[in-house]
């Protein structure tokens, strides 16, 4: 059973528009959530995170929203840029304080931002 | 900061051979993780260390896999004997709270 699901394998967006990447989870023990970005031939890069005590966290063009009741989170990128084209992984962890690196990852969504 | 350094970047070996993957975490990070990425299973955690001590190795697939962290600046993941189904990209990551910082990975091919 997959505890973290990213149901959209790919997403294509025009430059300057908003990109919305979605993620669902099933394990109620998860209380810290992260987004990573991965370029080909590189390791994932930490992008942004959110604790379960919040419903929104913003960092520049990136905003993560958390809906605990729906067990759903999303990453918004606005405005999208061609350099944002990458694979985005959603990850979930039981606690920020017990090593957020010990995360369960989704399968990733490939974002393509067209110029 | 040089980031997490993994070696080698690519490894091709014959079935039955021993393979050792190496990792140097970011200085000051107290946690180290080994992940494996395959098409079938995505990114999965194999083992993680906290302050050089293995905390959770439940993701290690078989006894053929072993990992060590003799000090805060070095870790190895060993596969002995290797099998074709071990072919994957192996990532090492380190963390000090918040998110993890990943190395570039080692692409292992067992033929």
Coordinates of N, CA and C in Angstrom, one line a residue:
Chain A
X1 N 0.8 -1.2 0.0 CA 0.0 0.0 0.0 C 0.9 1.3 0.0
X2 N 0.5 2.2 -0.9 CA 1.4 3.3 -1.0 C 0.8 4.4 -0.1
X3 N 1.7 4.9 0.8 CA 1.2 5.8 1.8 C 1.2 7.2 1.4
X4 N 2.0 7.5 0.4 CA 2.1 8.9 -0.2 C 1.9 8.7 -1.7
X5 N 0.9 9.4 -2.2 CA 0.5 9.2 -3.6 C 0.5 10.6 -4.3
X6 N 1.1 10.5 -5.5 CA 1.1 11.7 -6.4 C 0.4 11.1 -7.6
X7 N -0.8 11.4 -7.8 CA -1.6 10.8 -8.8 C -1.4 11.3 -10.3
X8 N -0.8 12.4 -10.4 CA -0.5 12.9 -11.7 C 1.0 12.7 -12.0
X9 N 1.3 11.8 -12.9 CA 2.7 11.6 -13.3 C 3.4 12.8 -14.0
X10 N 2.6 13.6 -14.6 CA 3.1 14.7 -15.3 C 2.2 15.9 -15.4
X11 N 2.8 17.1 -15.6 CA 2.0 18.3 -15.6 C 2.8 19.3 -16.6
X12 N 2.0 19.9 -17.5 CA 2.6 20.8 -18.4 C 1.9 22.2 -18.2
X13 N 2.7 23.2 -18.1 CA 2.2 24.6 -17.8 C 3.0 25.6 -18.6
X14 N 2.3 26.6 -18.9 CA 2.9 27.7 -19.7 C 3.7 28.6 -18.7
X15 N 4.8 29.1 -19.2 CA 5.6 30.0 -18.4 C 4.8 31.2 -18.0
X16 N 4.9 31.6 -16.7 CA 4.2 32.7 -16.1 C 2.9 32.3 -15.4
X17 N 2.4 31.1 -15.8 CA 1.2 30.7 -15.1 C 1.5 29.9 -13.8
X18 N 0.4 29.5 -13.1 CA 0.6 28.8 -11.9 C 0.7 27.3 -12.1
X19 N 1.6 26.7 -11.4 CA 1.7 25.2 -11.4 C 1.2 24.7 -10.1
X20 N 0.3 23.7 -10.1 CA -0.2 23.1 -8.9 C 0.0 21.6 -8.9
X21 N 0.8 21.2 -8.0 CA 1.2 19.8 -7.8 C 0.5 19.2 -6.6
X22 N -0.1 18.1 -6.7 CA -0.9 17.5 -5.7 C -0.3 16.3 -5.1
X23 N -0.7 16.0 -3.8 CA -0.2 14.9 -3.1 C -1.2 14.5 -2.1
X24 N -1.5 13.2 -2.0 CA -2.4 12.6 -0.9 C -1.6 11.6 -0.1
X25 N -2.0 11.5 1.2 CA -1.3 10.5 2.1 C -2.4 9.8 2.9
X26 N -2.0 8.6 3.3 CA -3.0 7.8 4.0 C -2.7 7.6 5.5
X27 N -1.4 7.8 5.9 CA -1.0 7.5 7.3 C -1.2 8.7 8.2
X28 N -2.1 8.6 9.1 CA -2.4 9.7 10.0 C -1.3 10.0 11.0
X29 N -0.3 9.2 11.0 CA 0.9 9.5 11.9 C 1.8 10.5 11.2
X30 N 1.7 10.8 9.9 CA 2.5 11.8 9.3 C 2.1 13.1 9.8
X31 N 3.1 13.9 10.2 CA 2.8 15.3 10.6 C 3.8 16.3 10.1
X32 N 4.6 15.9 9.2 CA 5.6 16.8 8.6 C 5.7 16.5 7.2
X33 N 5.6 17.4 6.3 CA 5.5 17.2 4.9 C 6.5 18.0 4.1
X34 N 7.1 17.4 3.1 CA 8.1 18.1 2.4 C 7.9 18.0 0.9
X35 N 8.5 18.9 0.2 CA 8.5 18.8 -1.3 C 10.0 18.9 -1.7
X36 N 10.4 18.0 -2.6 CA 11.7 18.0 -3.2 C 11.6 18.2 -4.7
X37 N 12.6 18.8 -5.3 CA 12.7 18.9 -6.7 C 13.9 18.1 -7.2
X38 N 13.8 17.4 -8.3 CA 14.9 16.6 -8.8 C 15.1 16.9 -10.3
X39 N 16.3 17.2 -10.6 CA 16.8 17.3 -12.0 C 17.4 16.0 -12.4
X40 N 17.4 15.7 -13.7 CA 18.1 14.4 -14.2 C 19.5 14.3 -13.7
X41 N 19.9 13.2 -13.3 CA 21.3 12.9 -12.9 C 21.7 13.6 -11.6
X42 N 20.8 14.1 -10.9 CA 21.1 14.8 -9.6 C 20.2 14.2 -8.5
X43 N 20.6 14.4 -7.3 CA 19.8 14.0 -6.2 C 18.7 15.0 -6.0
X44 N 17.6 14.5 -5.2 CA 16.5 15.5 -4.9 C 17.1 16.6 -4.1
X45 N 16.4 17.8 -4.3 CA 16.8 19.0 -3.6 C 15.6 19.4 -2.7
X46 N 15.8 19.6 -1.5 CA 14.7 20.1 -0.6 C 14.2 21.5 -1.0
X47 N 12.9 21.6 -1.1 CA 12.3 22.8 -1.6 C 11.6 23.6 -0.5
X48 N 10.6 22.9 0.1 CA 9.8 23.6 1.1 C 9.1 22.5 2.0
X49 N 8.8 22.9 3.2 CA 8.1 21.9 4.1 C 7.0 22.6 4.8
X50 N 6.2 21.8 5.5 CA 5.1 22.3 6.3 C 4.8 21.3 7.4
X51 N 4.6 21.9 8.6 CA 4.3 21.1 9.8 C 2.8 21.0 9.8
X52 N 2.3 19.9 10.5 CA 0.8 19.7 10.5 C 0.1 20.8 11.3
X53 N 0.8 21.6 12.1 CA 0.1 22.6 12.9 C -0.2 23.8 12.0
X54 N 0.3 23.8 10.8 CA 0.0 24.9 9.8 C -0.8 24.4 8.7
X55 N -1.4 25.3 8.0 CA -2.1 24.9 6.7 C -1.5 25.6 5.5
X56 N -0.5 26.4 5.7 CA 0.1 27.1 4.6 C 1.5 27.5 5.0
X57 N 2.4 27.4 4.0 CA 3.8 27.9 4.2 C 4.3 28.4 2.9
X58 N 4.8 29.6 2.9 CA 5.2 30.3 1.7 C 6.7 30.6 1.7
X59 N 7.3 30.4 0.5 CA 8.7 30.8 0.4 C 8.9 31.2 -1.1
X60 N 8.9 32.5 -1.2 CA 9.1 33.1 -2.5 C 7.9 32.7 -3.5
X61 N 8.3 32.1 -4.6 CA 7.3 31.7 -5.6 C 6.6 30.3 -5.2
X62 N 7.1 29.7 -4.1 CA 6.6 28.4 -3.7 C 5.7 28.5 -2.5
X63 N 4.5 27.9 -2.6 CA 3.6 27.8 -1.4 C 3.1 26.4 -1.3
X64 N 3.1 25.9 -0.1 CA 2.6 24.6 0.2 C 1.4 24.7 1.0
X65 N 0.3 24.1 0.7 CA -1.0 24.1 1.4 C -1.2 22.7 1.9
X66 N -1.7 22.6 3.2 CA -2.0 21.3 3.8 C -3.4 21.3 4.3
X67 N -4.1 20.3 3.9 CA -5.5 20.0 4.3 C -5.5 18.7 5.1
X68 N -5.4 18.8 6.4 CA -5.2 17.6 7.2 C -6.4 16.7 7.2
X69 N -7.6 17.3 7.2 CA -8.8 16.5 7.2 C -8.9 15.7 6.0
X70 N -8.5 16.2 4.9 CA -8.5 15.5 3.6 C -7.3 14.7 3.3
X71 N -6.3 14.8 4.2 CA -5.0 14.2 4.0 C -4.4 14.5 2.6
X72 N -4.4 15.8 2.4 CA -4.0 16.3 1.0 C -3.1 17.5 1.2
X73 N -2.1 17.5 0.3 CA -1.3 18.8 0.3 C -1.0 19.1 -1.2
X74 N -0.7 20.4 -1.4 CA -0.4 20.8 -2.7 C 0.8 21.8 -2.7
X75 N 1.5 21.8 -3.8 CA 2.5 22.8 -4.0 C 2.1 23.7 -5.1
X76 N 2.2 25.0 -4.9 CA 1.8 26.0 -5.9 C 3.1 26.8 -6.3
X77 N 3.4 26.9 -7.5 CA 4.5 27.6 -8.0 C 4.0 28.8 -8.9
X78 N 4.2 30.0 -8.5 CA 3.7 31.1 -9.3 C 4.6 32.3 -9.2
X79 N 5.1 32.9 -10.3 CA 4.8 32.4 -11.6 C 5.8 31.2 -12.0
X80 N 5.3 30.3 -12.8 CA 6.2 29.2 -13.2 C 7.2 29.7 -14.2
X81 N 8.4 29.1 -14.1 CA 9.5 29.5 -15.0 C 10.1 28.2 -15.7
X82 N 10.6 28.3 -16.8 CA 11.2 27.1 -17.5 C 12.2 26.3 -16.6
X83 N 12.9 27.0 -15.8 CA 13.9 26.4 -14.9 C 13.2 25.6 -13.8
X84 N 11.9 25.7 -13.7 CA 11.2 24.9 -12.7 C 10.9 23.5 -13.2
X85 N 11.2 23.3 -14.5 CA 10.9 22.0 -15.1 C 11.8 20.9 -14.4
X86 N 11.2 20.0 -13.8 CA 11.9 18.9 -13.0 C 10.9 17.9 -12.5
X87 N 11.3 16.9 -11.8 CA 10.4 16.0 -11.1 C 10.3 16.5 -9.7
X88 N 9.0 16.6 -9.3 CA 8.7 17.1 -7.9 C 8.2 15.9 -7.1
X89 N 8.9 15.7 -5.9 CA 8.5 14.6 -5.0 C 7.8 15.2 -3.8
X90 N 6.8 14.6 -3.4 CA 6.1 14.9 -2.2 C 6.6 13.8 -1.2
X91 N 6.9 14.3 0.1 CA 7.4 13.3 1.1 C 6.7 13.6 2.4
X92 N 6.6 12.6 3.2 CA 5.9 12.7 4.5 C 6.7 12.0 5.6
X93 N 6.7 12.6 6.8 CA 7.5 12.1 7.9 C 6.7 12.1 9.1
X94 N 6.9 11.2 10.0 CA 6.1 11.1 11.3 C 6.4 12.3 12.2
X95 N 7.6 12.9 12.1 CA 7.8 14.1 12.9 C 9.0 14.9 12.4
X96 N 8.9 16.1 12.5 CA 10.0 17.0 12.1 C 11.2 16.8 13.0
X97 N 10.9 16.4 14.3 CA 12.0 16.4 15.2 C 12.7 15.0 15.3
X98 N 12.1 14.1 14.7 CA 12.8 12.8 14.6 C 13.3 12.5 13.2
X99 N 14.0 13.4 12.7 CA 14.7 13.3 11.4 C 13.7 13.3 10.2
X100 N 13.5 14.5 9.7 CA 12.6 14.7 8.6 C 13.2 14.0 7.3
X101 N 14.5 13.6 7.4 CA 15.0 12.9 6.2 C 14.4 11.5 6.2
X102 N 13.9 11.0 7.3 CA 13.3 9.6 7.3 C 11.9 9.8 6.7
X103 N 11.8 9.9 5.5 CA 10.5 10.3 4.9 C 10.1 9.2 3.9
X104 N 8.8 9.1 3.7 CA 8.1 8.3 2.7 C 7.8 9.2 1.5
X105 N 8.3 8.8 0.4 CA 8.2 9.6 -0.8 C 7.1 9.1 -1.7
X106 N 6.5 10.0 -2.4 CA 5.6 9.7 -3.5 C 6.4 9.4 -4.8
X107 N 5.7 9.0 -5.8 CA 6.4 8.6 -7.1 C 6.9 9.8 -7.9
X108 N 6.5 11.0 -7.6 CA 6.9 12.1 -8.3 C 6.0 12.6 -9.4
X109 N 6.0 13.9 -9.7 CA 5.3 14.4 -10.8 C 6.3 15.2 -11.7
X110 N 6.3 14.9 -12.9 CA 7.2 15.6 -13.8 C 6.6 16.9 -14.3
X111 N 7.1 18.0 -13.9 CA 6.6 19.3 -14.4 C 7.4 19.8 -15.5
X112 N 6.7 20.2 -16.6 CA 7.3 20.9 -17.7 C 6.7 22.3 -17.9
X113 N 7.6 23.3 -17.8 CA 7.1 24.6 -18.0 C 7.6 25.1 -19.4
X114 N 6.6 25.4 -20.2 CA 6.9 25.8 -21.6 C 7.1 27.3 -21.7
X115 N 8.1 27.7 -22.5 CA 8.4 29.1 -22.7 C 7.3 29.8 -23.5
Chain B
X1 N 30.1 25.1 1.1 CA 29.9 23.7 1.5 C 29.8 22.8 0.3
X2 N 30.5 21.7 0.3 CA 30.5 20.8 -0.9 C 29.2 20.0 -1.0
X3 N 28.4 20.0 0.0 CA 27.2 19.1 -0.1 C 27.6 17.7 0.2
X4 N 26.6 16.8 0.0 CA 26.8 15.4 0.3 C 27.6 14.8 -0.9
X5 N 28.6 14.1 -0.6 CA 29.5 13.6 -1.7 C 29.4 12.1 -1.7
X6 N 29.0 11.5 -2.9 CA 28.9 10.1 -3.0 C 30.0 9.6 -4.1
X7 N 30.5 8.4 -3.8 CA 31.3 7.8 -4.8 C 31.1 6.3 -4.8
X8 N 31.3 5.7 -6.0 CA 31.5 6.3 -7.3 C 30.2 6.9 -7.8
X9 N 30.2 7.6 -8.9 CA 29.0 8.1 -9.5 C 28.3 6.9 -10.3
X10 N 29.1 6.1 -10.9 CA 28.6 5.0 -11.7 C 29.4 3.7 -11.3
X11 N 28.7 2.6 -11.2 CA 29.4 1.3 -10.9 C 28.7 0.3 -11.7
X12 N 29.5 -0.5 -12.5 CA 29.0 -1.6 -13.2 C 29.8 -2.8 -12.7
X13 N 29.1 -3.8 -12.3 CA 29.8 -5.0 -11.7 C 29.1 -6.3 -12.2
X14 N 29.7 -7.3 -12.0 CA 29.1 -8.6 -12.4 C 28.4 -9.2 -11.2
X15 N 27.4 -9.9 -11.5 CA 26.6 -10.6 -10.5 C 27.5 -11.5 -9.6
X16 N 27.3 -11.4 -8.3 CA 28.1 -12.2 -7.4 C 29.3 -11.4 -6.7
X17 N 29.6 -10.2 -7.3 CA 30.7 -9.4 -6.8 C 30.2 -8.6 -5.7
X18 N 31.2 -8.2 -4.9 CA 30.9 -7.2 -3.8 C 30.9 -5.8 -4.3
X19 N 30.0 -5.0 -3.8 CA 29.9 -3.6 -4.2 C 29.9 -2.7 -3.0
X20 N 30.7 -1.7 -3.0 CA 30.7 -0.8 -1.8 C 30.5 0.6 -2.3
X21 N 29.4 1.2 -1.8 CA 29.1 2.6 -2.1 C 29.5 3.5 -0.9
X22 N 30.0 4.7 -1.2 CA 30.6 5.6 -0.2 C 29.8 6.9 -0.1
X23 N 29.8 7.5 1.1 CA 29.1 8.7 1.3 C 29.8 9.6 2.3
X24 N 30.0 10.8 2.0 CA 30.5 11.8 2.9 C 29.4 12.8 3.2
X25 N 28.8 12.8 4.4 CA 27.7 13.8 4.6 C 28.1 15.2 4.8
X26 N 27.2 16.1 4.9 CA 27.5 17.5 5.2 C 28.0 17.6 6.6
X27 N 29.1 18.4 6.8 CA 29.6 18.5 8.1 C 28.6 19.2 9.0
X28 N 28.5 18.6 10.2 CA 27.5 19.2 11.2 C 26.1 18.5 11.2
X29 N 25.8 17.8 10.1 CA 24.6 17.0 10.1 C 24.7 15.8 10.9
X30 N 23.6 15.5 11.7 CA 23.7 14.4 12.7 C 22.9 13.2 12.2
X31 N 22.3 13.3 11.0 CA 21.6 12.1 10.5 C 22.0 11.8 9.1
X32 N 22.1 10.6 8.8 CA 22.5 10.1 7.5 C 21.5 9.0 7.0
X33 N 21.2 9.1 5.7 CA 20.2 8.2 5.2 C 20.7 7.6 3.9
X34 N 20.4 6.3 3.7 CA 20.6 5.7 2.4 C 19.2 5.4 1.8
X35 N 19.1 5.9 0.5 CA 17.9 5.6 -0.2 C 18.2 4.9 -1.5
X36 N 17.2 4.2 -2.1 CA 17.4 3.5 -3.3 C 16.2 4.0 -4.2
X37 N 16.5 4.2 -5.5 CA 15.5 4.6 -6.4 C 15.4 3.7 -7.6
X38 N 14.3 3.1 -7.8 CA 14.0 2.2 -9.0 C 12.8 2.6 -9.6
X39 N 12.6 2.2 -10.9 CA 11.4 2.5 -11.6 C 10.2 1.8 -10.9
X40 N 10.4 0.6 -10.4 CA 9.2 -0.1 -9.8 C 8.8 0.4 -8.5
X41 N 9.8 0.8 -7.7 CA 9.5 1.1 -6.3 C 9.7 2.6 -5.9
X42 N 10.2 3.4 -6.8 CA 10.4 4.8 -6.5 C 11.6 4.9 -5.5
X43 N 11.5 6.0 -4.8 CA 12.5 6.3 -3.7 C 12.1 5.6 -2.4
X44 N 13.0 4.7 -2.0 CA 12.7 4.0 -0.7 C 13.9 4.1 0.2
X45 N 13.5 4.3 1.5 CA 14.6 4.4 2.5 C 15.1 3.0 2.9
X46 N 16.4 2.9 2.9 CA 17.0 1.6 3.2 C 17.4 1.6 4.7
X47 N 18.1 2.6 5.1 CA 18.6 2.7 6.5 C 18.9 4.1 6.9
X48 N 18.8 4.4 8.2 CA 19.3 5.7 8.6 C 20.0 5.7 9.9
X49 N 20.9 6.6 10.0 CA 21.8 6.7 11.2 C 21.5 8.0 11.9
X50 N 21.6 8.0 13.2 CA 21.5 9.2 13.9 C 22.8 9.3 14.8
X51 N 23.6 10.3 14.7 CA 24.8 10.4 15.5 C 25.7 9.1 15.3
X52 N 25.8 8.6 14.1 CA 26.6 7.5 13.7 C 26.0 6.1 14.1
X53 N 24.9 6.1 14.8 CA 24.3 4.9 15.2 C 23.1 4.5 14.3
X54 N 23.1 3.2 13.8 CA 21.9 2.8 13.0 C 20.6 2.8 13.8
X55 N 19.6 3.5 13.3 CA 18.4 3.7 14.1 C 17.3 2.8 13.5
X56 N 17.2 2.8 12.2 CA 16.2 2.0 11.5 C 16.7 1.4 10.2
X57 N 16.8 0.1 10.2 CA 17.3 -0.6 9.0 C 16.2 -1.5 8.4
X58 N 15.0 -1.2 8.7 CA 13.9 -2.0 8.3 C 13.7 -2.0 6.7
X59 N 14.3 -1.0 6.1 CA 14.2 -0.9 4.7 C 15.2 -1.7 3.9
X60 N 16.2 -2.2 4.6 CA 17.3 -3.0 4.0 C 16.6 -4.3 3.4
X61 N 16.8 -4.5 2.1 CA 16.0 -5.6 1.5 C 16.4 -7.0 2.0
X62 N 17.7 -7.2 2.1 CA 18.1 -8.6 2.5 C 19.4 -8.5 3.3
X63 N 19.8 -9.6 3.8 CA 21.1 -9.7 4.5 C 22.3 -9.4 3.6
X64 N 22.1 -9.4 2.4 CA 23.2 -9.1 1.4 C 23.6 -7.6 1.5
X65 N 22.7 -6.8 2.1 CA 22.9 -5.4 2.2 C 23.4 -5.1 3.7
X66 N 24.4 -4.3 3.8 CA 24.9 -3.8 5.1 C 25.4 -2.4 5.0
X67 N 25.3 -1.7 6.0 CA 25.7 -0.3 6.0 C 26.4 0.0 7.3
X68 N 27.4 0.9 7.2 CA 28.2 1.3 8.4 C 28.4 2.8 8.4
X69 N 28.6 3.3 9.6 CA 29.0 4.7 9.7 C 30.0 4.8 10.8
X70 N 31.3 4.6 10.5 CA 32.3 4.5 11.5 C 32.6 5.8 12.2
X71 N 32.3 6.9 11.5 CA 32.4 8.3 12.1 C 31.5 9.2 11.4
X72 N 31.5 10.4 11.9 CA 30.4 11.4 11.5 C 30.6 11.9 10.1
X73 N 31.7 11.5 9.4 CA 32.0 12.1 8.1 C 32.1 11.0 7.0
X74 N 31.6 9.8 7.4 CA 31.8 8.7 6.4 C 30.8 7.6 6.6
X75 N 30.2 7.1 5.5 CA 29.4 6.0 5.6 C 29.5 5.1 4.4
X76 N 29.3 3.8 4.5 CA 29.3 2.9 3.4 C 28.1 2.1 3.3
X77 N 27.7 1.7 2.1 CA 26.6 0.7 1.9 C 27.2 -0.4 1.1
X78 N 27.2 -1.6 1.6 CA 27.8 -2.7 0.9 C 26.8 -3.7 0.5
X79 N 27.0 -4.3 -0.7 CA 26.1 -5.3 -1.2 C 27.0 -6.5 -1.5
X80 N 26.8 -7.7 -0.9 CA 27.6 -8.8 -1.1 C 26.8 -10.1 -0.8
X81 N 26.6 -10.9 -1.9 CA 27.0 -10.7 -3.3 C 25.9 -9.9 -4.0
X82 N 26.3 -9.2 -5.0 CA 25.3 -8.4 -5.8 C 24.6 -9.2 -6.8
X83 N 23.3 -8.8 -7.1 CA 22.5 -9.4 -8.0 C 21.9 -8.4 -9.0
X84 N 21.5 -8.9 -10.2 CA 21.0 -7.9 -11.2 C 19.8 -7.1 -10.7
X85 N 19.0 -7.6 -9.8 CA 17.9 -6.8 -9.3 C 18.3 -5.7 -8.3
X86 N 19.5 -5.7 -8.0 CA 20.1 -4.6 -7.1 C 20.4 -3.4 -8.0
X87 N 20.3 -3.5 -9.3 CA 20.5 -2.3 -10.2 C 19.6 -1.2 -9.9
X88 N 20.1 0.0 -9.6 CA 19.3 1.1 -9.1 C 20.2 2.3 -9.0
X89 N 19.6 3.4 -8.6 CA 20.4 4.6 -8.2 C 20.3 4.6 -6.7
X90 N 21.4 4.7 -6.0 CA 21.5 4.7 -4.6 C 21.9 6.1 -4.2
X91 N 21.0 6.7 -3.3 CA 21.3 8.1 -2.8 C 21.6 8.0 -1.3
X92 N 22.6 8.9 -1.0 CA 22.9 9.1 0.4 C 22.4 10.5 0.7
X93 N 21.9 10.8 1.9 CA 21.4 12.1 2.2 C 21.7 12.3 3.7
X94 N 21.9 13.6 4.0 CA 22.2 14.0 5.4 C 21.2 15.1 5.8
X95 N 21.0 15.2 7.1 CA 20.0 16.1 7.6 C 20.4 16.6 9.0
X96 N 19.9 17.8 9.3 CA 19.9 18.3 10.7 C 18.6 19.0 10.9
X97 N 17.5 18.2 11.0 CA 16.2 18.8 11.1 C 15.7 19.1 9.7
X98 N 14.6 19.7 9.6 CA 14.0 20.1 8.3 C 14.1 19.1 7.2
X99 N 14.5 19.5 6.1 CA 14.6 18.5 5.0 C 16.0 17.9 4.9
X100 N 16.1 16.9 4.0 CA 17.4 16.2 3.8 C 18.1 16.7 2.6
X101 N 19.4 16.7 2.7 CA 20.3 17.1 1.5 C 20.8 15.8 0.9
X102 N 20.5 15.7 -0.4 CA 20.9 14.4 -1.1 C 22.2 14.6 -1.9
X103 N 22.9 13.5 -2.0 CA 24.1 13.5 -2.9 C 23.6 13.3 -4.3
X104 N 24.5 13.2 -5.2 CA 24.1 13.0 -6.6 C 23.8 11.6 -7.0
X105 N 24.0 10.7 -6.1 CA 23.7 9.3 -6.3 C 24.7 8.5 -7.0
X106 N 24.6 7.2 -6.8 CA 25.5 6.2 -7.4 C 24.6 5.3 -8.3
X107 N 24.8 5.3 -9.6 CA 24.0 4.4 -10.5 C 24.7 3.1 -10.5
X108 N 24.1 2.1 -10.0 CA 24.7 0.7 -9.9 C 24.0 -0.1 -11.0
X109 N 24.8 -0.8 -11.7 CA 24.3 -1.8 -12.7 C 25.0 -3.1 -12.4
X110 N 24.2 -4.1 -12.2 CA 24.8 -5.4 -11.9 C 24.4 -6.3 -13.1
X111 N 25.4 -6.8 -13.8 CA 25.1 -7.6 -15.0 C 25.4 -9.1 -14.8

